[in-house]
Structures are given as structure tokens and as C-alpha cells.
PDB file of C-alpha atoms in Angstrom:
ATOM      1  CA  MET A 661       1.178  -6.921 -24.599  1.00 32.00           C
ATOM      2  CA  THR A 662       3.657  -6.408 -27.449  1.00 30.00           C
ATOM      3  CA  MET A 663       2.662  -2.908 -28.522  1.00 34.00           C
ATOM      4  CA  LYS A 664       5.630  -0.802 -29.659  1.00 34.00           C
ATOM      5  CA  THR A 665       6.797   2.340 -27.936  1.00 34.00           C
ATOM      6  CA  GLY A 666       5.718   5.737 -29.149  1.00 37.00           C
ATOM      7  CA  ARG A 667       2.138   4.654 -29.760  1.00 38.00           C
ATOM      8  CA  VAL A 668      -0.922   6.342 -28.286  1.00 42.00           C
ATOM      9  CA  CYS A 669      -3.824   4.705 -26.456  1.00 43.00           C
ATOM     10  CA  ASN A 670      -7.290   6.214 -26.281  1.00 43.00           C
ATOM     11  CA  PHE A 671      -9.709   4.904 -23.677  1.00 38.00           C
ATOM     12  CA  ASN A 672     -13.100   3.534 -24.658  1.00 40.00           C
ATOM     13  CA  PRO A 673     -15.552   2.644 -21.852  1.00 39.00           C
ATOM     14  CA  ILE A 674     -15.788  -0.994 -20.876  1.00 38.00           C
ATOM     15  CA  ASN A 675     -18.968  -2.769 -19.882  1.00 40.00           C
ATOM     16  CA  PHE A 676     -19.178  -6.220 -18.392  1.00 37.00           C
ATOM     17  CA  VAL A 677     -22.167  -8.359 -19.324  1.00 37.00           C
ATOM     18  CA  ASP A 678     -23.071 -11.810 -18.052  1.00 36.00           C
ATOM     19  CA  THR A 679     -23.568 -14.105 -21.012  1.00 37.00           C
ATOM     20  CA  ARG A 680     -24.144 -17.718 -20.053  1.00 48.00           C
ATOM     21  CA  GLN A 681     -23.315 -20.293 -17.437  1.00 58.00           C
ATOM     22  CA  TYR A 682     -20.912 -23.052 -18.424  1.00 59.00           C
ATOM     23  CA  GLY A 683     -21.135 -26.434 -16.807  1.00 64.00           C
ATOM     24  CA  LYS A 684     -18.284 -27.992 -14.852  1.00 63.00           C
ATOM     25  CA  GLU A 685     -17.456 -30.506 -17.562  1.00 69.00           C
ATOM     26  CA  THR A 686     -17.309 -27.825 -20.268  1.00 69.00           C
ATOM     27  CA  ILE A 687     -14.906 -25.755 -18.221  1.00 63.00           C
ATOM     28  CA  LYS A 688     -12.817 -28.790 -17.356  1.00 66.00           C
ATOM     29  CA  LYS A 689     -12.572 -29.794 -21.026  1.00 69.00           C
ATOM     30  CA  ALA A 690     -11.531 -26.267 -22.037  1.00 66.00           C
ATOM     31  CA  MET A 691      -8.666 -26.482 -19.555  1.00 66.00           C
ATOM     32  CA  GLU A 692      -7.321 -29.780 -20.937  1.00 71.00           C
ATOM     33  CA  ILE A 693      -4.469 -28.337 -22.975  1.00 72.00           C
ATOM     34  CA  PHE A 694      -2.051 -31.163 -22.149  1.00 79.00           C
ATOM     35  CA  GLU A 695      -2.700 -34.851 -22.739  1.00 73.00           C
ATOM     36  CA  ASP A 696      -1.666 -36.299 -19.395  1.00 79.00           C
ATOM     37  CA  VAL A 697      -1.844 -33.408 -16.933  1.00 81.00           C
ATOM     38  CA  SER A 698      -4.764 -31.071 -16.346  1.00 80.00           C
ATOM     39  CA  LEU A 699      -4.234 -27.317 -16.281  1.00 80.00           C
ATOM     40  CA  ILE A 700      -5.293 -27.267 -12.633  1.00 80.00           C
ATOM     41  CA  GLN A 701      -2.653 -29.887 -11.808  1.00 85.00           C
ATOM     42  CA  CYS A 702      -0.081 -27.770 -13.656  1.00 87.00           C
ATOM     43  CA  TYR A 703      -0.932 -24.794 -11.453  1.00 88.00           C
ATOM     44  CA  ASP A 704      -0.572 -27.036  -8.424  1.00 89.00           C
ATOM     45  CA  LEU A 705       2.847 -28.222  -9.621  1.00 91.00           C
ATOM     46  CA  LEU A 706       3.880 -24.621 -10.217  1.00 93.00           C
ATOM     47  CA  ALA A 707       2.947 -23.733  -6.642  1.00 93.00           C
ATOM     48  CA  ARG A 708       4.897 -26.672  -5.229  1.00 94.00           C
ATOM     49  CA  CYS A 709       7.960 -25.769  -7.278  1.00 94.00           C
ATOM     50  CA  LEU A 710       7.767 -22.162  -6.089  1.00 95.00           C
ATOM     51  CA  CYS A 711       7.508 -23.356  -2.484  1.00 95.00           C
ATOM     52  CA  ARG A 712      10.583 -25.511  -2.925  1.00 95.00           C
ATOM     53  CA  GLU A 713      12.692 -22.811  -4.554  1.00 95.00           C
ATOM     54  CA  THR A 714      11.740 -20.141  -1.987  1.00 95.00           C
ATOM     55  CA  ASP A 715      11.911 -22.525   0.966  1.00 95.00           C
ATOM     56  CA  ILE A 716       8.349 -21.983   2.166  1.00 95.00           C
ATOM     57  CA  SER A 717       5.799 -24.571   3.281  1.00 95.00           C
ATOM     58  CA  ASN A 718       2.446 -25.351   1.713  1.00 92.00           C
ATOM     59  CA  ASP A 719       0.815 -23.537   4.630  1.00 92.00           C
ATOM     60  CA  ASP A 720       3.036 -20.516   3.991  1.00 94.00           C
ATOM     61  CA  PHE A 721       1.903 -20.554   0.382  1.00 93.00           C
ATOM     62  CA  ARG A 722      -1.756 -20.705   1.388  1.00 90.00           C
ATOM     63  CA  GLY A 723      -1.141 -17.743   3.697  1.00 92.00           C
ATOM     64  CA  LEU A 724       0.340 -15.760   0.818  1.00 93.00           C
ATOM     65  CA  ALA A 725      -2.614 -16.725  -1.364  1.00 90.00           C
ATOM     66  CA  ASP A 726      -4.977 -15.415   1.326  1.00 88.00           C
ATOM     67  CA  SER A 727      -3.019 -12.157   1.581  1.00 92.00           C
ATOM     68  CA  LEU A 728      -3.212 -11.731  -2.177  1.00 92.00           C
ATOM     69  CA  PHE A 729      -6.930 -12.393  -2.151  1.00 88.00           C
ATOM     70  CA  ASP A 730      -7.434  -9.870   0.671  1.00 90.00           C
ATOM     71  CA  ASN A 731      -5.476  -7.322  -1.381  1.00 93.00           C
ATOM     72  CA  TYR A 732      -7.669  -7.866  -4.425  1.00 91.00           C
ATOM     73  CA  SER A 733     -10.793  -7.726  -2.259  1.00 88.00           C
ATOM     74  CA  ARG A 734      -9.909  -4.370  -0.702  1.00 92.00           C
ATOM     75  CA  THR A 735      -9.269  -2.861  -4.103  1.00 93.00           C
ATOM     76  CA  PHE A 736     -12.451  -4.230  -5.616  1.00 88.00           C
ATOM     77  CA  GLN A 737     -14.632  -3.214  -2.680  1.00 88.00           C
ATOM     78  CA  GLY A 738     -13.130   0.278  -2.630  1.00 87.00           C
ATOM     79  CA  ARG A 739     -13.646   0.656  -6.365  1.00 84.00           C
ATOM     80  CA  SER A 740     -17.130  -0.816  -6.644  1.00 80.00           C
ATOM     81  CA  GLY A 741     -18.613  -0.295  -3.195  1.00 81.00           C
ATOM     82  CA  ARG A 742     -19.713  -3.939  -3.294  1.00 78.00           C
ATOM     83  CA  GLN A 743     -18.847  -6.445  -0.593  1.00 75.00           C
ATOM     84  CA  ILE A 744     -17.325  -9.817  -1.420  1.00 72.00           C
ATOM     85  CA  ASN A 745     -19.995 -12.310  -0.436  1.00 59.00           C
ATOM     86  CA  PHE A 746     -18.015 -15.522  -0.654  1.00 56.00           C
ATOM     87  CA  LEU A 747     -15.130 -17.076   1.226  1.00 55.00           C
ATOM     88  CA  ARG A 748     -11.848 -18.091  -0.305  1.00 50.00           C
ATOM     89  CA  GLY A 749     -10.562 -21.626   0.104  1.00 46.00           C
ATOM     90  CA  ASN A 750     -12.679 -23.916  -2.054  1.00 54.00           C
ATOM     91  CA  VAL A 751      -9.934 -26.421  -2.766  1.00 56.00           C
ATOM     92  CA  LEU A 752     -10.483 -28.712  -5.741  1.00 54.00           C
ATOM     93  CA  HIS A 753      -9.719 -32.030  -4.038  1.00 52.00           C
ATOM     94  CA  ASP A 754     -11.546 -33.951  -6.731  1.00 52.00           C
ATOM     95  CA  TYR A 755      -8.933 -32.769  -9.236  1.00 54.00           C
ATOM     96  CA  GLY A 756      -6.102 -34.243  -7.182  1.00 57.00           C
ATOM     97  CA  THR A 757      -4.750 -30.893  -5.957  1.00 66.00           C
ATOM     98  CA  ASP A 758      -4.672 -29.069  -2.646  1.00 75.00           C
ATOM     99  CA  LEU A 759      -2.997 -25.762  -3.524  1.00 81.00           C
ATOM    100  CA  PHE A 760      -5.343 -24.705  -6.293  1.00 75.00           C
ATOM    101  CA  CYS A 761      -8.545 -22.906  -5.297  1.00 70.00           C
ATOM    102  CA  LEU A 762     -11.737 -22.085  -7.152  1.00 60.00           C
ATOM    103  CA  THR A 763     -11.217 -18.343  -6.824  1.00 61.00           C
ATOM    104  CA  ASP A 764      -7.800 -18.360  -8.420  1.00 61.00           C
ATOM    105  CA  CYS A 765      -8.706 -18.247 -12.113  1.00 62.00           C
ATOM    106  CA  ALA A 766     -10.504 -15.998 -14.553  1.00 58.00           C
ATOM    107  CA  ASN A 767     -14.259 -16.156 -14.922  1.00 59.00           C
ATOM    108  CA  PRO A 768     -15.380 -17.940 -18.102  1.00 58.00           C
ATOM    109  CA  ASN A 769     -18.944 -16.676 -17.737  1.00 61.00           C
ATOM    110  CA  ILE A 770     -18.086 -13.032 -18.432  1.00 64.00           C
ATOM    111  CA  ASP A 771     -17.947 -11.182 -21.713  1.00 64.00           C
ATOM    112  CA  PHE A 772     -17.052  -7.534 -22.161  1.00 66.00           C
ATOM    113  CA  ALA A 773     -17.145  -4.656 -24.613  1.00 67.00           C
ATOM    114  CA  GLY A 774     -14.382  -2.102 -24.782  1.00 68.00           C
ATOM    115  CA  GLY A 775     -11.064  -1.403 -26.377  1.00 72.00           C
ATOM    116  CA  LEU A 776      -8.087   0.820 -26.975  1.00 75.00           C
ATOM    117  CA  ILE A 777      -7.180   2.723 -30.095  1.00 77.00           C
ATOM    118  CA  VAL A 778      -3.464   2.113 -30.624  1.00 80.00           C
ATOM    119  CA  THR A 779      -1.984   4.638 -33.019  1.00 80.00           C
ATOM    120  CA  ASN A 780       0.599   7.397 -33.458  1.00 83.00           C
ATOM    121  CA  THR A 781       0.190  11.109 -32.810  1.00 83.00           C
ATOM    122  CA  PRO A 782      -0.660  12.200 -36.388  1.00 87.00           C
ATOM    123  CA  THR A 783      -3.372   9.544 -36.628  1.00 86.00           C
ATOM    124  CA  ALA A 784      -4.718  10.474 -33.191  1.00 84.00           C
ATOM    125  CA  GLU A 785      -4.978  14.062 -34.401  1.00 86.00           C
ATOM    126  CA  GLN A 786      -6.758  12.958 -37.573  1.00 88.00           C
ATOM    127  CA  LEU A 787      -9.240  11.073 -35.377  1.00 85.00           C
ATOM    128  CA  ASN A 788      -9.686  14.191 -33.214  1.00 86.00           C
ATOM    129  CA  ILE A 789      -8.749  12.305 -30.059  1.00 83.00           C
ATOM    130  CA  PRO A 790      -8.241  14.961 -27.353  1.00 85.00           C
ATOM    131  CA  GLU A 791      -4.702  15.231 -26.007  1.00 84.00           C
ATOM    132  CA  ASN A 792      -5.929  14.669 -22.461  1.00 82.00           C
ATOM    133  CA  SER A 793      -7.298  11.265 -23.519  1.00 84.00           C
ATOM    134  CA  ARG A 794      -3.982  10.010 -24.892  1.00 86.00           C
ATOM    135  CA  VAL A 795      -1.594   7.703 -23.053  1.00 90.00           C
ATOM    136  CA  LYS A 796       1.810   6.700 -24.395  1.00 90.00           C
ATOM    137  CA  VAL A 797       2.984   3.090 -24.490  1.00 92.00           C
ATOM    138  CA  SER A 798       6.497   3.937 -23.374  1.00 94.00           C
ATOM    139  CA  GLY A 799       7.870   0.437 -22.805  1.00 96.00           C
ATOM    140  CA  SER A 800       7.010  -3.200 -23.437  1.00 96.00           C
ATOM    141  CA  GLY A 801       8.690  -6.529 -22.937  1.00 97.00           C
ATOM    142  CA  TYR A 802       7.773 -10.119 -23.738  1.00 96.00           C
ATOM    143  CA  ALA A 803       9.507 -13.411 -23.028  1.00 97.00           C
ATOM    144  CA  ILE A 804       8.564 -17.066 -23.294  1.00 95.00           C
ATOM    145  CA  VAL A 805       9.985 -20.418 -22.264  1.00 94.00           C
ATOM    146  CA  LYS A 806       8.711 -23.898 -23.056  1.00 91.00           C
ATOM    147  CA  GLY A 807       5.417 -24.610 -21.314  1.00 87.00           C
ATOM    148  CA  ASP A 808       6.020 -28.213 -20.288  1.00 87.00           C
ATOM    149  CA  PRO A 809       4.162 -29.636 -17.269  1.00 88.00           C
ATOM    150  CA  LYS A 810       6.900 -32.271 -17.013  1.00 86.00           C
ATOM    151  CA  ALA A 811       9.541 -29.562 -16.606  1.00 86.00           C
ATOM    152  CA  ILE A 812       7.857 -26.921 -14.469  1.00 91.00           C
ATOM    153  CA  ASN A 813      11.254 -25.871 -13.112  1.00 90.00           C
ATOM    154  CA  HIS A 814      12.028 -24.363 -16.532  1.00 91.00           C
ATOM    155  CA  ILE A 815       9.211 -21.903 -15.830  1.00 94.00           C
ATOM    156  CA  THR A 816       9.800 -21.161 -12.166  1.00 95.00           C
ATOM    157  CA  GLY A 817      13.581 -21.078 -12.328  1.00 93.00           C
ATOM    158  CA  LYS A 818      15.753 -21.770  -9.304  1.00 90.00           C
ATOM    159  CA  GLY A 819      16.740 -20.065  -6.069  1.00 85.00           C
ATOM    160  CA  ASN A 820      17.581 -16.434  -6.672  1.00 86.00           C
ATOM    161  CA  ASP A 821      16.810 -16.745 -10.383  1.00 92.00           C
ATOM    162  CA  LEU A 822      13.045 -17.203 -10.254  1.00 95.00           C
ATOM    163  CA  PHE A 823      10.958 -16.649 -13.383  1.00 97.00           C
ATOM    164  CA  VAL A 824      13.931 -15.375 -15.370  1.00 97.00           C
ATOM    165  CA  HIS A 825      11.768 -14.794 -18.450  1.00 97.00           C
ATOM    166  CA  LEU A 826       9.407 -12.553 -16.457  1.00 97.00           C
ATOM    167  CA  LYS A 827      12.370 -10.615 -15.093  1.00 97.00           C
ATOM    168  CA  ASN A 828      13.748 -10.152 -18.604  1.00 97.00           C
ATOM    169  CA  ALA A 829      10.391  -8.876 -19.862  1.00 98.00           C
ATOM    170  CA  PHE A 830      10.211  -6.418 -16.968  1.00 98.00           C
ATOM    171  CA  LEU A 831      13.763  -5.150 -17.444  1.00 98.00           C
ATOM    172  CA  GLN A 832      13.169  -4.663 -21.167  1.00 98.00           C
ATOM    173  CA  ALA A 833       9.955  -2.700 -20.600  1.00 98.00           C
ATOM    174  CA  GLN A 834      11.518  -0.594 -17.852  1.00 98.00           C
ATOM    175  CA  ALA A 835      14.570   0.207 -19.991  1.00 98.00           C
ATOM    176  CA  GLU A 836      12.414   1.254 -22.942  1.00 97.00           C
ATOM    177  CA  ALA A 837      10.281   3.453 -20.693  1.00 96.00           C
ATOM    178  CA  GLN A 838      13.420   5.011 -19.181  1.00 96.00           C
ATOM    179  CA  ILE A 839      11.965   5.111 -15.677  1.00 96.00           C
ATOM    180  CA  ASP A 840      12.616   3.461 -12.341  1.00 97.00           C
ATOM    181  CA  VAL A 841       9.415   1.471 -11.836  1.00 97.00           C
ATOM    182  CA  ILE A 842      10.091   0.782  -8.152  1.00 96.00           C
ATOM    183  CA  ARG A 843      10.762   4.430  -7.355  1.00 97.00           C
ATOM    184  CA  GLU A 844       7.673   5.607  -9.242  1.00 97.00           C
ATOM    185  CA  PHE A 845       5.535   3.001  -7.474  1.00 97.00           C
ATOM    186  CA  GLN A 846       6.921   3.954  -4.058  1.00 96.00           C
ATOM    187  CA  ASN A 847       6.226   7.615  -4.861  1.00 96.00           C
ATOM    188  CA  ARG A 848       2.591   6.754  -5.632  1.00 96.00           C
ATOM    189  CA  ASN A 849       3.147   7.818  -9.221  1.00 96.00           C
ATOM    190  CA  LEU A 850       2.627   4.423 -10.885  1.00 97.00           C
ATOM    191  CA  LEU A 851      -0.457   2.205 -11.053  1.00 97.00           C
ATOM    192  CA  LEU A 852       0.097  -1.547 -11.096  1.00 97.00           C
ATOM    193  CA  GLU A 853      -2.143  -4.182 -12.616  1.00 96.00           C
ATOM    194  CA  ALA A 854      -0.672  -7.583 -11.786  1.00 96.00           C
ATOM    195  CA  TYR A 855      -1.954 -10.670 -13.587  1.00 93.00           C
ATOM    196  CA  THR A 856      -3.677 -12.544 -10.786  1.00 89.00           C
ATOM    197  CA  CYS A 857      -4.628 -15.874 -12.343  1.00 83.00           C
ATOM    198  CA  TYR A 858      -2.932 -17.908  -9.629  1.00 87.00           C
ATOM    199  CA  PRO A 859      -0.709 -16.896  -6.660  1.00 92.00           C
ATOM    200  CA  PRO A 860       2.685 -18.035  -8.068  1.00 94.00           C
ATOM    201  CA  ILE A 861       2.342 -15.500 -10.882  1.00 94.00           C
ATOM    202  CA  PRO A 862       1.806 -12.280  -8.863  1.00 96.00           C
ATOM    203  CA  ILE A 863       4.254 -13.578  -6.224  1.00 96.00           C
ATOM    204  CA  ALA A 864       6.863 -13.945  -8.965  1.00 96.00           C
ATOM    205  CA  LEU A 865       6.096 -10.450 -10.270  1.00 97.00           C
ATOM    206  CA  LEU A 866       6.651  -8.885  -6.847  1.00 98.00           C
ATOM    207  CA  LEU A 867       9.925 -10.757  -6.391  1.00 97.00           C
ATOM    208  CA  VAL A 868      11.578 -10.366  -9.802  1.00 96.00           C
ATOM    209  CA  THR A 869      10.742  -6.665 -10.133  1.00 97.00           C
ATOM    210  CA  GLY A 870      12.190  -5.929  -6.708  1.00 96.00           C
ATOM    211  CA  LEU A 871       8.922  -4.546  -5.372  1.00 97.00           C
ATOM    212  CA  VAL A 872       9.662  -6.858  -2.443  1.00 97.00           C
ATOM    213  CA  GLY A 873      13.115  -8.056  -1.476  1.00 93.00           C
ATOM    214  CA  ASN A 874      12.115 -11.387   0.007  1.00 93.00           C
ATOM    215  CA  ILE A 875       9.104 -13.662  -0.155  1.00 96.00           C
ATOM    216  CA  ASN A 876       8.643 -13.172   3.591  1.00 94.00           C
ATOM    217  CA  ASP A 877       8.085  -9.433   3.001  1.00 96.00           C
ATOM    218  CA  ILE A 878       5.062  -9.985   0.777  1.00 97.00           C
ATOM    219  CA  HIS A 879       2.446 -10.095   3.561  1.00 97.00           C
ATOM    220  CA  ASP A 880       3.404  -6.636   4.831  1.00 97.00           C
ATOM    221  CA  PHE A 881       3.720  -5.230   1.311  1.00 98.00           C
ATOM    222  CA  LEU A 882       0.219  -6.388   0.417  1.00 97.00           C
ATOM    223  CA  LYS A 883      -1.238  -4.710   3.491  1.00 96.00           C
ATOM    224  CA  HIS A 884      -0.050  -1.298   2.341  1.00 97.00           C
ATOM    225  CA  ASN A 885      -0.032  -1.401  -1.466  1.00 97.00           C
ATOM    226  CA  GLU A 886      -2.556  -2.149  -4.177  1.00 96.00           C
ATOM    227  CA  ILE A 887      -1.191  -4.464  -6.846  1.00 97.00           C
ATOM    228  CA  THR A 888      -4.238  -4.153  -9.115  1.00 95.00           C
ATOM    229  CA  VAL A 889      -6.512  -1.281 -10.076  1.00 94.00           C
ATOM    230  CA  THR A 890      -9.420  -3.622 -10.825  1.00 88.00           C
ATOM    231  CA  GLY A 891      -9.314  -6.140  -7.997  1.00 88.00           C
ATOM    232  CA  GLY A 892      -7.787  -8.690 -10.347  1.00 86.00           C
ATOM    233  CA  MET A 893      -9.463 -11.220 -12.593  1.00 82.00           C
ATOM    234  CA  ASN A 894     -10.394 -13.326  -9.569  1.00 75.00           C
ATOM    235  CA  ILE A 895     -12.849 -10.776  -8.173  1.00 79.00           C
ATOM    236  CA  ALA A 896     -13.345  -8.139 -10.869  1.00 77.00           C
ATOM    237  CA  ARG A 897     -14.454 -11.037 -13.074  1.00 70.00           C
ATOM    238  CA  ALA A 898     -12.300 -10.430 -16.108  1.00 66.00           C
ATOM    239  CA  PRO A 899     -13.181 -12.454 -19.176  1.00 64.00           C
ATOM    240  CA  TRP A 900     -11.336 -15.754 -19.360  1.00 62.00           C
ATOM    241  CA  ASN A 901      -8.818 -14.944 -22.096  1.00 62.00           C
ATOM    242  CA  ASN A 902      -8.612 -11.159 -21.954  1.00 77.00           C
ATOM    243  CA  PRO A 903      -7.693  -9.945 -18.452  1.00 82.00           C
ATOM    244  CA  ALA A 904      -4.521  -8.255 -19.746  1.00 86.00           C
ATOM    245  CA  LEU A 905      -6.536  -6.230 -22.265  1.00 85.00           C
ATOM    246  CA  ASN A 906      -9.018  -5.442 -19.514  1.00 84.00           C
ATOM    247  CA  GLY A 907      -6.109  -4.252 -17.369  1.00 88.00           C
ATOM    248  CA  LEU A 908      -4.735  -2.053 -20.145  1.00 90.00           C
ATOM    249  CA  ILE A 909      -8.128  -0.419 -20.605  1.00 89.00           C
ATOM    250  CA  GLU A 910      -8.661   0.150 -16.890  1.00 90.00           C
ATOM    251  CA  VAL A 911      -5.160   1.527 -16.235  1.00 94.00           C
ATOM    252  CA  THR A 912      -5.429   3.816 -19.261  1.00 92.00           C
ATOM    253  CA  GLN A 913      -8.725   5.172 -17.960  1.00 90.00           C
ATOM    254  CA  ARG A 914      -7.266   5.763 -14.507  1.00 93.00           C
ATOM    255  CA  LEU A 915      -4.254   7.578 -15.945  1.00 94.00           C
ATOM    256  CA  VAL A 916      -6.482   9.816 -18.057  1.00 91.00           C
ATOM    257  CA  GLN A 917      -8.752  10.635 -15.132  1.00 90.00           C
ATOM    258  CA  GLY A 918      -6.176  10.740 -12.319  1.00 91.00           C
ATOM    259  CA  ASN A 919      -2.942  12.348 -11.208  1.00 92.00           C
ATOM    260  CA  ARG A 920      -0.462   9.502 -11.638  1.00 94.00           C
ATOM    261  CA  GLN A 921       1.887   9.567 -14.578  1.00 95.00           C
ATOM    262  CA  TYR A 922       2.655   5.884 -15.129  1.00 97.00           C
ATOM    263  CA  GLY A 923       0.985   2.487 -15.192  1.00 97.00           C
ATOM    264  CA  MET A 924       2.428  -1.011 -15.504  1.00 98.00           C
ATOM    265  CA  VAL A 925       0.319  -3.903 -16.774  1.00 97.00           C
ATOM    266  CA  HIS A 926       1.461  -7.497 -16.416  1.00 97.00           C
ATOM    267  CA  GLY A 927       0.359 -10.310 -18.721  1.00 93.00           C
ATOM    268  CA  ASN A 928       0.699 -14.082 -18.366  1.00 92.00           C
ATOM    269  CA  GLY A 929       0.140 -16.951 -20.752  1.00 89.00           C
ATOM    270  CA  GLY A 930      -0.325 -20.698 -20.446  1.00 87.00           C
ATOM    271  CA  ILE A 931       1.038 -22.162 -17.225  1.00 90.00           C
ATOM    272  CA  GLY A 932       3.357 -19.219 -16.695  1.00 92.00           C
ATOM    273  CA  GLU A 933       5.664 -19.772 -19.659  1.00 94.00           C
ATOM    274  CA  ALA A 934       4.682 -16.549 -21.469  1.00 94.00           C
ATOM    275  CA  GLN A 935       5.179 -13.236 -19.665  1.00 96.00           C
ATOM    276  CA  GLY A 936       4.583  -9.687 -20.836  1.00 96.00           C
ATOM    277  CA  ILE A 937       4.969  -6.226 -19.324  1.00 97.00           C
ATOM    278  CA  THR A 938       3.713  -2.908 -20.694  1.00 97.00           C
ATOM    279  CA  VAL A 939       4.540   0.483 -19.199  1.00 97.00           C
ATOM    280  CA  LEU A 940       1.998   3.226 -19.905  1.00 96.00           C
ATOM    281  CA  GLU A 941       2.770   6.912 -19.528  1.00 95.00           C
ATOM    282  CA  LYS A 942       0.481   9.914 -19.342  1.00 89.00           C
ATOM    283  CA  CYS A 943       2.387  12.109 -21.749  1.00 74.00           C
ATOM    284  CA  PHE A 944       0.102  14.562 -23.501  1.00 64.00           C
ATOM    285  CA  GLY A 945       1.298  16.004 -26.781  1.00 42.00           C
ATOM    286  CA  ILE A 946       3.826  13.229 -27.502  1.00 43.00           C
ATOM    287  CA  THR A 947       5.358  12.955 -30.940  1.00 40.00           C
TER     288      THR A 947
END
């Protein structure tokens, strides 16, 4: 998510392959990145902090989570033609949480093959990459704060200044790209791939970018707009640690094959402390 502007991306097909099934204890151990607090509990704390700072109830949050999941489902079903055969809402009570659900995270049982060639125009020409397969990385932004489960408020921010580091990453990427992301999205000229690991993250993206003006507007927004091209890692089954790369590949492919000029891919790290934004632009013949 930190690729420099003026580079060129070439799409290579991606194939998802089931590899192996991990047991519950293996997955739980892999998520123990802090000594005293589990990763799942951190996500739960993040949700509670977001509820407090936006003045919504736990039930309101669960409603937003359901709306997000419905949004991902519609996209995935439209893209794949496959129906979602499970219900959302498997709360992990045995982990001491009630806002974290099984369907909220990436799938550790999935591997994938695929990639992007990131280069400049002369090298792309040397590689004989056709112009109509090239997509410019026109803007990128990255910001990080301390990922401390004992100070979640440093990640979420306060009141009208939610996820300040995410906002800064977005503003940097938008400025480099020299476009108005909101206007291009409203004009159906920009594809969005939000990082959907857990509801506070895409909720924050919608709020800090200005795609929605108020948290209470999110339900209606999600009914009429797709915030992923894949269906998100929750349903499209992105590999555990590479959903942002998966998103870059998928958005690049859609730009090459479609009529929209721009794409914006959102990346997240840790418990929300690392945030990245990349703006892609279909700009054939760039120098």
C-alpha cells in the first residue's frame, strides 16, 4: 500500500485454492499478538470505543454490521452467481466478547496465486505489456499510530476526529492523485475496495472520507452503493494476511476491463493502528 506515484500496474489472473483446515486452537494462537488481551477482545474494545464516540448503542452497531454484511453479500453474489449459504451472527461468547462475530475476519484457510507488476513506463514497454493493460498508481497514503489495546482511543480518536491517521492517509492519497474521490465515486467513475476485516474499519473509512456525512446515514448509503468489488475478505475469502493485495489485483482487473477511470483500495493493519490508501487510475500511455 506504499507504492509511489507514476508507477504502472499490470494485472495477472488470480486463483483461489483451498489449502488446509486449521483447528480452532491454532487460529486462536496465531491471533495472540498481545500478552494480556486477545486480538478478538481488541476488536471488541474498538467497537465499543467507536460506539461511545459516535453515540450509538451496541444494537445500533450490530445493525450497521448487518448492513455491511448485506452489502458485501450482494456484491459477492452478483459477481460470482453463488448464494451465501450461512447466516451472520455467530458471536464468540466463549472469548468474552459480544460485538465480534465469526464472519468478520479474513479466512486463514485460503491461499492464492496472482500478482501485479509494479514498474515505470519504459520498463513496461520493455516487457511488452500492452497499454490497455496498464493502470497508474496515481496516489498513495500511509499512516500509523501506536497499536495499544490499553489505549484503543488513540486508534479510534474522539468525536468529530475519528481515525485521524486514516483520514490523513486518505487526504494524502487524494491530493497526490489530484482528484475528488467523493465526486468520482458519486459519478460512478471510481471503484472502491474497503478493507472489511471488522465493522469499525469500513465504518471509519466511510466517515473520514466524507462518503457519508453521519454514522446514521450509513444504512441508506450501503443500500445503494457497493463498497467492495470482491465482496470483501469476509465473503470473498481473501487470504488472511493479503486482502489488500487481493483488492489491488481485483480493482486493477476491473479498471482494465471496464469503463471506470479510478479505483481506491483501502488497507488496514493490526487492530486498526496502520492505515493505507492507494488510488489507481486507468491512464493509458502515461509517462
